[in-house]
Amino acid sequence: MTPAINIAKKKKIKFKVHEYEHDPSAEAYGKEAAEKLGVAPERVFKTLVAGSGRDLFVAVVPVMKMLDLKLLAKVVKVKKIAMADVQLVERTTGYVVGGVSPLGQKKLLPTVIDASAEDFETIYVSGGKRGLDIELAPQDLTGLLRASFAAISR
């Protein structure tokens, strides 16, 4: 069990766990997940961490899109934002990059989920390690994370 799965169980939300054989040579973890799970890539979301000074923010965006840092900065009301350092991400979330889940992080960070997630009954996010995804309703995800939906990808 990962912290992500433990949180989903504890909060008694409806979810499914999907495992697949992770290829260590894969460069795009989210794209790999979509392919190996046989799911439309629009429904598979990656978890990214960006920072502004001392503040960190989580962005959950479709794997086939890019996070638009300007849009995220506007939503979280900061002037300038950049992708967080890998070591800082791992230390802050408790997860290894490529397996960072928006759920069960060491510290609950302000989270924004791309508005496109609302188009689907369920979406897939990392379950907390490479080769493991959780399928859940986007509304359940926002509730667990006290997150918001906004257009943050391009």
Short mmCIF file of N, CA and C in Angstrom, two decimals:
data_model
loop_
_atom_site.label_atom_id
_atom_site.label_comp_id
_atom_site.label_asym_id
_atom_site.label_seq_id
_atom_site.Cartn_x
_atom_site.Cartn_y
_atom_site.Cartn_z
N MET A 1 0.83 -1.19 0.00
CA MET A 1 0.00 0.00 0.00
C MET A 1 0.87 1.26 0.00
N THR A 2 0.45 2.23 -0.75
CA THR A 2 1.14 3.52 -0.76
C THR A 2 0.31 4.50 0.06
N PRO A 3 0.90 5.62 0.47
CA PRO A 3 0.12 6.64 1.19
C PRO A 3 -1.10 7.10 0.38
N ALA A 4 -0.98 7.15 -0.94
CA ALA A 4 -2.10 7.58 -1.79
C ALA A 4 -3.28 6.61 -1.66
N ILE A 5 -3.00 5.34 -1.74
CA ILE A 5 -4.07 4.33 -1.63
C ILE A 5 -4.64 4.33 -0.21
N ASN A 6 -3.78 4.48 0.77
CA ASN A 6 -4.25 4.51 2.16
C ASN A 6 -5.22 5.67 2.41
N ILE A 7 -4.92 6.83 1.85
CA ILE A 7 -5.81 8.00 2.01
C ILE A 7 -7.16 7.73 1.36
N ALA A 8 -7.14 7.20 0.14
CA ALA A 8 -8.39 6.91 -0.57
C ALA A 8 -9.24 5.91 0.21
N LYS A 9 -8.59 4.89 0.77
CA LYS A 9 -9.32 3.90 1.58
C LYS A 9 -9.88 4.53 2.85
N LYS A 10 -9.05 5.30 3.53
CA LYS A 10 -9.44 5.92 4.80
C LYS A 10 -10.65 6.84 4.61
N LYS A 11 -10.65 7.59 3.50
CA LYS A 11 -11.73 8.55 3.24
C LYS A 11 -12.94 7.88 2.58
N LYS A 12 -12.82 6.58 2.32
CA LYS A 12 -13.94 5.78 1.79
C LYS A 12 -14.51 6.31 0.48
N ILE A 13 -13.61 6.75 -0.40
CA ILE A 13 -14.07 7.16 -1.73
C ILE A 13 -14.02 5.94 -2.65
N LYS A 14 -14.75 6.03 -3.73
CA LYS A 14 -14.76 4.96 -4.72
C LYS A 14 -13.54 5.14 -5.63
N PHE A 15 -12.72 4.08 -5.72
CA PHE A 15 -11.54 4.15 -6.58
C PHE A 15 -11.13 2.75 -7.01
N LYS A 16 -10.32 2.69 -8.06
CA LYS A 16 -9.77 1.43 -8.54
C LYS A 16 -8.26 1.60 -8.66
N VAL A 17 -7.54 0.55 -8.33
CA VAL A 17 -6.08 0.55 -8.46
C VAL A 17 -5.73 -0.20 -9.75
N HIS A 18 -4.84 0.38 -10.52
CA HIS A 18 -4.38 -0.24 -11.78
C HIS A 18 -2.86 -0.33 -11.75
N GLU A 19 -2.35 -1.54 -11.91
CA GLU A 19 -0.90 -1.75 -11.94
C GLU A 19 -0.48 -2.16 -13.34
N TYR A 20 0.74 -1.80 -13.69
CA TYR A 20 1.31 -2.21 -14.97
C TYR A 20 2.81 -2.35 -14.79
N GLU A 21 3.44 -3.06 -15.71
CA GLU A 21 4.88 -3.28 -15.67
C GLU A 21 5.58 -2.02 -16.17
N HIS A 22 6.21 -1.28 -15.24
CA HIS A 22 6.90 -0.04 -15.62
C HIS A 22 8.21 -0.37 -16.33
N ASP A 23 8.46 0.30 -17.43
CA ASP A 23 9.71 0.16 -18.17
C ASP A 23 10.67 1.24 -17.70
N PRO A 24 11.76 0.87 -17.03
CA PRO A 24 12.71 1.86 -16.50
C PRO A 24 13.29 2.80 -17.55
N SER A 25 13.25 2.39 -18.82
CA SER A 25 13.78 3.26 -19.87
C SER A 25 12.75 4.25 -20.41
N ALA A 26 11.51 4.15 -19.94
CA ALA A 26 10.45 5.07 -20.38
C ALA A 26 10.78 6.49 -19.96
N GLU A 27 10.64 7.42 -20.88
CA GLU A 27 10.95 8.82 -20.58
C GLU A 27 9.73 9.60 -20.15
N ALA A 28 8.57 9.21 -20.66
CA ALA A 28 7.32 9.91 -20.32
C ALA A 28 6.44 8.95 -19.53
N TYR A 29 6.49 9.07 -18.20
CA TYR A 29 5.80 8.12 -17.33
C TYR A 29 4.29 8.12 -17.54
N GLY A 30 3.70 9.29 -17.70
CA GLY A 30 2.26 9.38 -17.89
C GLY A 30 1.81 8.77 -19.20
N LYS A 31 2.57 9.05 -20.24
CA LYS A 31 2.26 8.47 -21.56
C LYS A 31 2.37 6.95 -21.49
N GLU A 32 3.39 6.47 -20.81
CA GLU A 32 3.57 5.03 -20.62
C GLU A 32 2.36 4.43 -19.90
N ALA A 33 1.89 5.11 -18.86
CA ALA A 33 0.73 4.63 -18.09
C ALA A 33 -0.49 4.52 -19.00
N ALA A 34 -0.75 5.54 -19.79
CA ALA A 34 -1.91 5.54 -20.69
C ALA A 34 -1.83 4.37 -21.66
N GLU A 35 -0.66 4.17 -22.25
CA GLU A 35 -0.48 3.09 -23.22
C GLU A 35 -0.65 1.73 -22.57
N LYS A 36 0.02 1.51 -21.45
CA LYS A 36 -0.01 0.19 -20.81
C LYS A 36 -1.35 -0.14 -20.18
N LEU A 37 -2.10 0.88 -19.77
CA LEU A 37 -3.42 0.64 -19.19
C LEU A 37 -4.53 0.64 -20.24
N GLY A 38 -4.16 1.02 -21.48
CA GLY A 38 -5.14 1.05 -22.56
C GLY A 38 -6.22 2.09 -22.35
N VAL A 39 -5.81 3.25 -21.84
CA VAL A 39 -6.73 4.33 -21.50
C VAL A 39 -6.43 5.54 -22.39
N ALA A 40 -7.47 6.28 -22.77
CA ALA A 40 -7.27 7.51 -23.54
C ALA A 40 -6.35 8.43 -22.74
N PRO A 41 -5.29 8.94 -23.34
CA PRO A 41 -4.35 9.78 -22.61
C PRO A 41 -4.97 11.03 -21.99
N GLU A 42 -6.11 11.47 -22.53
CA GLU A 42 -6.79 12.64 -21.96
C GLU A 42 -7.29 12.38 -20.53
N ARG A 43 -7.46 11.11 -20.18
CA ARG A 43 -7.96 10.74 -18.85
C ARG A 43 -6.85 10.45 -17.85
N VAL A 44 -5.61 10.43 -18.32
CA VAL A 44 -4.47 10.14 -17.44
C VAL A 44 -3.77 11.47 -17.13
N PHE A 45 -3.62 11.74 -15.84
CA PHE A 45 -3.08 13.03 -15.39
C PHE A 45 -1.77 12.84 -14.65
N LYS A 46 -0.85 13.78 -14.89
CA LYS A 46 0.44 13.77 -14.19
C LYS A 46 0.41 14.80 -13.07
N THR A 47 1.23 14.56 -12.07
CA THR A 47 1.31 15.44 -10.92
C THR A 47 2.63 16.18 -10.98
N LEU A 48 2.56 17.49 -11.06
CA LEU A 48 3.75 18.34 -11.14
C LEU A 48 3.78 19.28 -9.95
N VAL A 49 4.98 19.66 -9.56
CA VAL A 49 5.14 20.59 -8.44
C VAL A 49 5.91 21.80 -8.93
N ALA A 50 5.35 22.98 -8.68
CA ALA A 50 5.98 24.23 -9.07
C ALA A 50 6.13 25.11 -7.84
N GLY A 51 7.06 26.04 -7.91
CA GLY A 51 7.30 26.87 -6.75
C GLY A 51 7.44 28.34 -7.08
N SER A 52 7.16 29.13 -6.05
CA SER A 52 7.32 30.57 -6.12
C SER A 52 7.91 30.99 -4.78
N GLY A 53 9.21 31.28 -4.79
CA GLY A 53 9.86 31.60 -3.52
C GLY A 53 9.82 30.38 -2.61
N ARG A 54 9.26 30.55 -1.42
CA ARG A 54 9.16 29.43 -0.47
C ARG A 54 7.91 28.58 -0.67
N ASP A 55 6.97 29.07 -1.45
CA ASP A 55 5.69 28.38 -1.62
C ASP A 55 5.75 27.35 -2.74
N LEU A 56 5.17 26.17 -2.48
CA LEU A 56 5.07 25.13 -3.49
C LEU A 56 3.59 24.89 -3.81
N PHE A 57 3.34 24.51 -5.07
CA PHE A 57 1.99 24.26 -5.54
C PHE A 57 1.99 22.98 -6.37
N VAL A 58 0.91 22.22 -6.29
CA VAL A 58 0.76 21.01 -7.08
C VAL A 58 -0.17 21.31 -8.24
N ALA A 59 0.24 20.85 -9.43
CA ALA A 59 -0.59 20.99 -10.63
C ALA A 59 -0.84 19.59 -11.17
N VAL A 60 -2.10 19.28 -11.44
CA VAL A 60 -2.47 17.97 -11.99
C VAL A 60 -3.01 18.22 -13.40
N VAL A 61 -2.24 17.77 -14.39
CA VAL A 61 -2.57 18.07 -15.79
C VAL A 61 -2.54 16.80 -16.64
N PRO A 62 -3.26 16.80 -17.77
CA PRO A 62 -3.24 15.64 -18.66
C PRO A 62 -1.82 15.32 -19.12
N VAL A 63 -1.51 14.03 -19.23
CA VAL A 63 -0.15 13.62 -19.57
C VAL A 63 0.30 14.08 -20.94
N MET A 64 -0.63 14.31 -21.85
CA MET A 64 -0.25 14.71 -23.21
C MET A 64 -0.17 16.23 -23.37
N LYS A 65 -0.37 16.95 -22.29
CA LYS A 65 -0.30 18.41 -22.34
C LYS A 65 0.83 18.92 -21.47
N MET A 66 1.08 20.20 -21.60
CA MET A 66 2.11 20.86 -20.80
C MET A 66 1.44 21.76 -19.77
N LEU A 67 2.07 21.88 -18.63
CA LEU A 67 1.60 22.83 -17.63
C LEU A 67 1.96 24.22 -18.12
N ASP A 68 0.98 25.12 -18.10
CA ASP A 68 1.22 26.51 -18.45
C ASP A 68 1.50 27.26 -17.15
N LEU A 69 2.77 27.56 -16.91
CA LEU A 69 3.17 28.19 -15.65
C LEU A 69 2.54 29.56 -15.44
N LYS A 70 2.33 30.29 -16.52
CA LYS A 70 1.69 31.61 -16.39
C LYS A 70 0.25 31.48 -15.92
N LEU A 71 -0.45 30.51 -16.47
CA LEU A 71 -1.84 30.29 -16.04
C LEU A 71 -1.89 29.83 -14.58
N LEU A 72 -0.97 28.92 -14.21
CA LEU A 72 -0.93 28.45 -12.83
C LEU A 72 -0.63 29.61 -11.88
N ALA A 73 0.33 30.44 -12.23
CA ALA A 73 0.69 31.59 -11.38
C ALA A 73 -0.52 32.50 -11.17
N LYS A 74 -1.27 32.71 -12.22
CA LYS A 74 -2.46 33.55 -12.12
C LYS A 74 -3.49 32.94 -11.16
N VAL A 75 -3.70 31.62 -11.27
CA VAL A 75 -4.68 30.92 -10.44
C VAL A 75 -4.28 30.95 -8.97
N VAL A 76 -2.98 30.73 -8.69
CA VAL A 76 -2.53 30.68 -7.29
C VAL A 76 -2.11 32.06 -6.76
N LYS A 77 -2.26 33.06 -7.63
CA LYS A 77 -2.03 34.46 -7.26
C LYS A 77 -0.60 34.76 -6.81
N VAL A 78 0.35 34.32 -7.65
CA VAL A 78 1.75 34.68 -7.45
C VAL A 78 2.25 35.33 -8.73
N LYS A 79 3.28 36.15 -8.57
CA LYS A 79 3.79 36.89 -9.72
C LYS A 79 4.58 35.99 -10.68
N LYS A 80 5.45 35.15 -10.09
CA LYS A 80 6.33 34.33 -10.90
C LYS A 80 6.38 32.92 -10.32
N ILE A 81 6.43 31.91 -11.20
CA ILE A 81 6.45 30.53 -10.74
C ILE A 81 7.33 29.71 -11.69
N ALA A 82 7.96 28.69 -11.15
CA ALA A 82 8.82 27.81 -11.96
C ALA A 82 8.69 26.38 -11.44
N MET A 83 9.08 25.44 -12.26
CA MET A 83 9.05 24.05 -11.82
C MET A 83 10.00 23.88 -10.64
N ALA A 84 9.57 23.11 -9.66
CA ALA A 84 10.38 22.88 -8.46
C ALA A 84 11.51 21.90 -8.75
N ASP A 85 12.59 22.03 -8.00
CA ASP A 85 13.73 21.14 -8.10
C ASP A 85 13.32 19.71 -7.74
N VAL A 86 13.83 18.74 -8.47
CA VAL A 86 13.48 17.33 -8.27
C VAL A 86 13.69 16.88 -6.82
N GLN A 87 14.83 17.22 -6.26
CA GLN A 87 15.11 16.80 -4.87
C GLN A 87 14.13 17.43 -3.88
N LEU A 88 13.76 18.68 -4.12
CA LEU A 88 12.78 19.35 -3.26
C LEU A 88 11.41 18.68 -3.40
N VAL A 89 11.05 18.33 -4.62
CA VAL A 89 9.77 17.64 -4.86
C VAL A 89 9.73 16.33 -4.09
N GLU A 90 10.79 15.54 -4.21
CA GLU A 90 10.82 14.23 -3.54
C GLU A 90 10.82 14.37 -2.02
N ARG A 91 11.57 15.34 -1.52
CA ARG A 91 11.63 15.56 -0.07
C ARG A 91 10.29 16.06 0.48
N THR A 92 9.63 16.93 -0.26
CA THR A 92 8.37 17.53 0.19
C THR A 92 7.18 16.59 0.06
N THR A 93 7.14 15.83 -1.04
CA THR A 93 5.98 14.96 -1.27
C THR A 93 6.15 13.58 -0.64
N GLY A 94 7.39 13.12 -0.53
CA GLY A 94 7.62 11.77 -0.03
C GLY A 94 7.58 10.74 -1.15
N TYR A 95 7.45 11.19 -2.38
CA TYR A 95 7.39 10.30 -3.53
C TYR A 95 8.58 10.52 -4.45
N VAL A 96 8.90 9.49 -5.25
CA VAL A 96 9.95 9.58 -6.25
C VAL A 96 9.33 10.17 -7.52
N VAL A 97 10.06 11.08 -8.17
CA VAL A 97 9.57 11.68 -9.42
C VAL A 97 9.26 10.55 -10.41
N GLY A 98 8.13 10.68 -11.07
CA GLY A 98 7.64 9.63 -11.95
C GLY A 98 6.59 8.79 -11.24
N GLY A 99 6.50 8.96 -9.93
CA GLY A 99 5.52 8.26 -9.12
C GLY A 99 4.87 9.18 -8.11
N VAL A 100 4.97 10.49 -8.36
CA VAL A 100 4.39 11.46 -7.43
C VAL A 100 2.87 11.46 -7.59
N SER A 101 2.19 11.15 -6.50
CA SER A 101 0.74 11.16 -6.50
C SER A 101 0.26 12.47 -5.89
N PRO A 102 -0.87 12.99 -6.35
CA PRO A 102 -1.41 14.18 -5.68
C PRO A 102 -1.95 13.81 -4.28
N LEU A 103 -2.21 12.53 -4.06
CA LEU A 103 -2.75 12.04 -2.79
C LEU A 103 -1.64 11.53 -1.86
N GLY A 104 -1.81 11.75 -0.57
CA GLY A 104 -0.91 11.15 0.40
C GLY A 104 0.48 11.76 0.48
N GLN A 105 0.61 13.00 0.04
CA GLN A 105 1.91 13.65 0.14
C GLN A 105 2.19 13.98 1.61
N LYS A 106 3.48 14.12 1.94
CA LYS A 106 3.87 14.43 3.32
C LYS A 106 3.17 15.66 3.85
N LYS A 107 3.01 16.64 2.97
CA LYS A 107 2.40 17.92 3.33
C LYS A 107 1.35 18.25 2.28
N LEU A 108 0.15 18.62 2.71
CA LEU A 108 -0.90 18.98 1.76
C LEU A 108 -0.59 20.35 1.18
N LEU A 109 -0.23 20.37 -0.09
CA LEU A 109 0.12 21.62 -0.78
C LEU A 109 -1.09 22.13 -1.55
N PRO A 110 -1.17 23.46 -1.74
CA PRO A 110 -2.26 23.98 -2.58
C PRO A 110 -2.22 23.30 -3.94
N THR A 111 -3.36 22.79 -4.38
CA THR A 111 -3.42 21.98 -5.60
C THR A 111 -4.44 22.52 -6.57
N VAL A 112 -4.05 22.53 -7.85
CA VAL A 112 -4.94 22.94 -8.94
C VAL A 112 -4.98 21.80 -9.94
N ILE A 113 -6.19 21.38 -10.29
CA ILE A 113 -6.40 20.31 -11.26
C ILE A 113 -6.90 20.94 -12.55
N ASP A 114 -6.30 20.55 -13.67
CA ASP A 114 -6.73 21.11 -14.95
C ASP A 114 -8.22 20.89 -15.15
N ALA A 115 -8.89 21.92 -15.61
CA ALA A 115 -10.35 21.89 -15.78
C ALA A 115 -10.82 20.78 -16.71
N SER A 116 -9.96 20.29 -17.58
CA SER A 116 -10.36 19.22 -18.49
C SER A 116 -10.74 17.94 -17.74
N ALA A 117 -10.29 17.79 -16.51
CA ALA A 117 -10.63 16.61 -15.70
C ALA A 117 -12.13 16.52 -15.47
N GLU A 118 -12.80 17.67 -15.44
CA GLU A 118 -14.24 17.70 -15.21
C GLU A 118 -15.04 17.08 -16.36
N ASP A 119 -14.38 16.86 -17.50
CA ASP A 119 -15.05 16.27 -18.67
C ASP A 119 -15.25 14.76 -18.52
N PHE A 120 -14.63 14.16 -17.51
CA PHE A 120 -14.65 12.70 -17.38
C PHE A 120 -15.28 12.26 -16.06
N GLU A 121 -15.93 11.09 -16.13
CA GLU A 121 -16.51 10.51 -14.93
C GLU A 121 -15.40 10.09 -13.96
N THR A 122 -14.33 9.52 -14.53
CA THR A 122 -13.15 9.16 -13.71
C THR A 122 -11.89 9.56 -14.47
N ILE A 123 -10.84 9.80 -13.70
CA ILE A 123 -9.52 10.08 -14.27
C ILE A 123 -8.51 9.17 -13.57
N TYR A 124 -7.31 9.11 -14.11
CA TYR A 124 -6.23 8.30 -13.56
C TYR A 124 -5.12 9.23 -13.08
N VAL A 125 -4.64 9.00 -11.87
CA VAL A 125 -3.49 9.72 -11.34
C VAL A 125 -2.53 8.70 -10.75
N SER A 126 -1.31 9.11 -10.53
CA SER A 126 -0.33 8.19 -9.96
C SER A 126 -0.81 7.69 -8.60
N GLY A 127 -0.55 6.42 -8.37
CA GLY A 127 -0.89 5.81 -7.10
C GLY A 127 0.23 5.89 -6.08
N GLY A 128 1.32 6.55 -6.44
CA GLY A 128 2.40 6.75 -5.48
C GLY A 128 3.68 6.01 -5.80
N LYS A 129 3.69 5.30 -6.92
CA LYS A 129 4.94 4.71 -7.40
C LYS A 129 4.79 4.45 -8.89
N ARG A 130 5.91 4.32 -9.55
CA ARG A 130 5.89 4.05 -10.99
C ARG A 130 5.23 2.69 -11.22
N GLY A 131 4.32 2.65 -12.18
CA GLY A 131 3.63 1.40 -12.48
C GLY A 131 2.34 1.21 -11.70
N LEU A 132 1.88 2.26 -11.03
CA LEU A 132 0.67 2.16 -10.23
C LEU A 132 -0.16 3.44 -10.39
N ASP A 133 -1.39 3.27 -10.85
CA ASP A 133 -2.31 4.41 -11.00
C ASP A 133 -3.59 4.15 -10.22
N ILE A 134 -4.22 5.24 -9.81
CA ILE A 134 -5.52 5.18 -9.15
C ILE A 134 -6.53 5.84 -10.07
N GLU A 135 -7.65 5.17 -10.27
CA GLU A 135 -8.76 5.73 -11.05
C GLU A 135 -9.82 6.20 -10.06
N LEU A 136 -10.21 7.47 -10.18
CA LEU A 136 -11.22 8.01 -9.27
C LEU A 136 -11.94 9.18 -9.93
N ALA A 137 -13.05 9.57 -9.34
CA ALA A 137 -13.81 10.72 -9.86
C ALA A 137 -13.03 12.00 -9.58
N PRO A 138 -12.96 12.91 -10.56
CA PRO A 138 -12.23 14.16 -10.34
C PRO A 138 -12.78 14.96 -9.15
N GLN A 139 -14.09 14.87 -8.92
CA GLN A 139 -14.69 15.59 -7.79
C GLN A 139 -14.21 15.01 -6.45
N ASP A 140 -14.01 13.70 -6.40
CA ASP A 140 -13.47 13.08 -5.18
C ASP A 140 -12.03 13.55 -4.95
N LEU A 141 -11.28 13.65 -6.04
CA LEU A 141 -9.89 14.11 -5.92
C LEU A 141 -9.84 15.54 -5.38
N THR A 142 -10.68 16.41 -5.92
CA THR A 142 -10.67 17.79 -5.42
C THR A 142 -11.08 17.85 -3.96
N GLY A 143 -12.04 17.03 -3.58
CA GLY A 143 -12.47 17.01 -2.19
C GLY A 143 -11.38 16.55 -1.24
N LEU A 144 -10.65 15.51 -1.62
CA LEU A 144 -9.58 14.99 -0.78
C LEU A 144 -8.43 15.99 -0.63
N LEU A 145 -8.20 16.74 -1.68
CA LEU A 145 -7.05 17.66 -1.70
C LEU A 145 -7.42 19.11 -1.39
N ARG A 146 -8.70 19.38 -1.24
CA ARG A 146 -9.18 20.77 -1.13
C ARG A 146 -8.63 21.58 -2.30
N ALA A 147 -8.70 20.95 -3.46
CA ALA A 147 -8.14 21.53 -4.69
C ALA A 147 -9.21 22.31 -5.44
N SER A 148 -8.77 22.96 -6.51
CA SER A 148 -9.70 23.67 -7.38
C SER A 148 -9.43 23.24 -8.82
N PHE A 149 -10.43 23.46 -9.67
CA PHE A 149 -10.27 23.21 -11.11
C PHE A 149 -9.99 24.55 -11.78
N ALA A 150 -9.07 24.53 -12.75
CA ALA A 150 -8.79 25.73 -13.55
C ALA A 150 -8.06 25.28 -14.82
N ALA A 151 -8.18 26.09 -15.87
CA ALA A 151 -7.47 25.80 -17.12
C ALA A 151 -6.00 26.16 -16.91
N ILE A 152 -5.15 25.15 -16.75
CA ILE A 152 -3.73 25.40 -16.47
C ILE A 152 -2.80 24.67 -17.44
N SER A 153 -3.37 24.06 -18.49
CA SER A 153 -2.51 23.32 -19.44
C SER A 153 -2.68 23.87 -20.83
N ARG A 154 -1.70 23.50 -21.67
CA ARG A 154 -1.77 23.88 -23.08
C ARG A 154 -1.25 22.73 -23.93
#
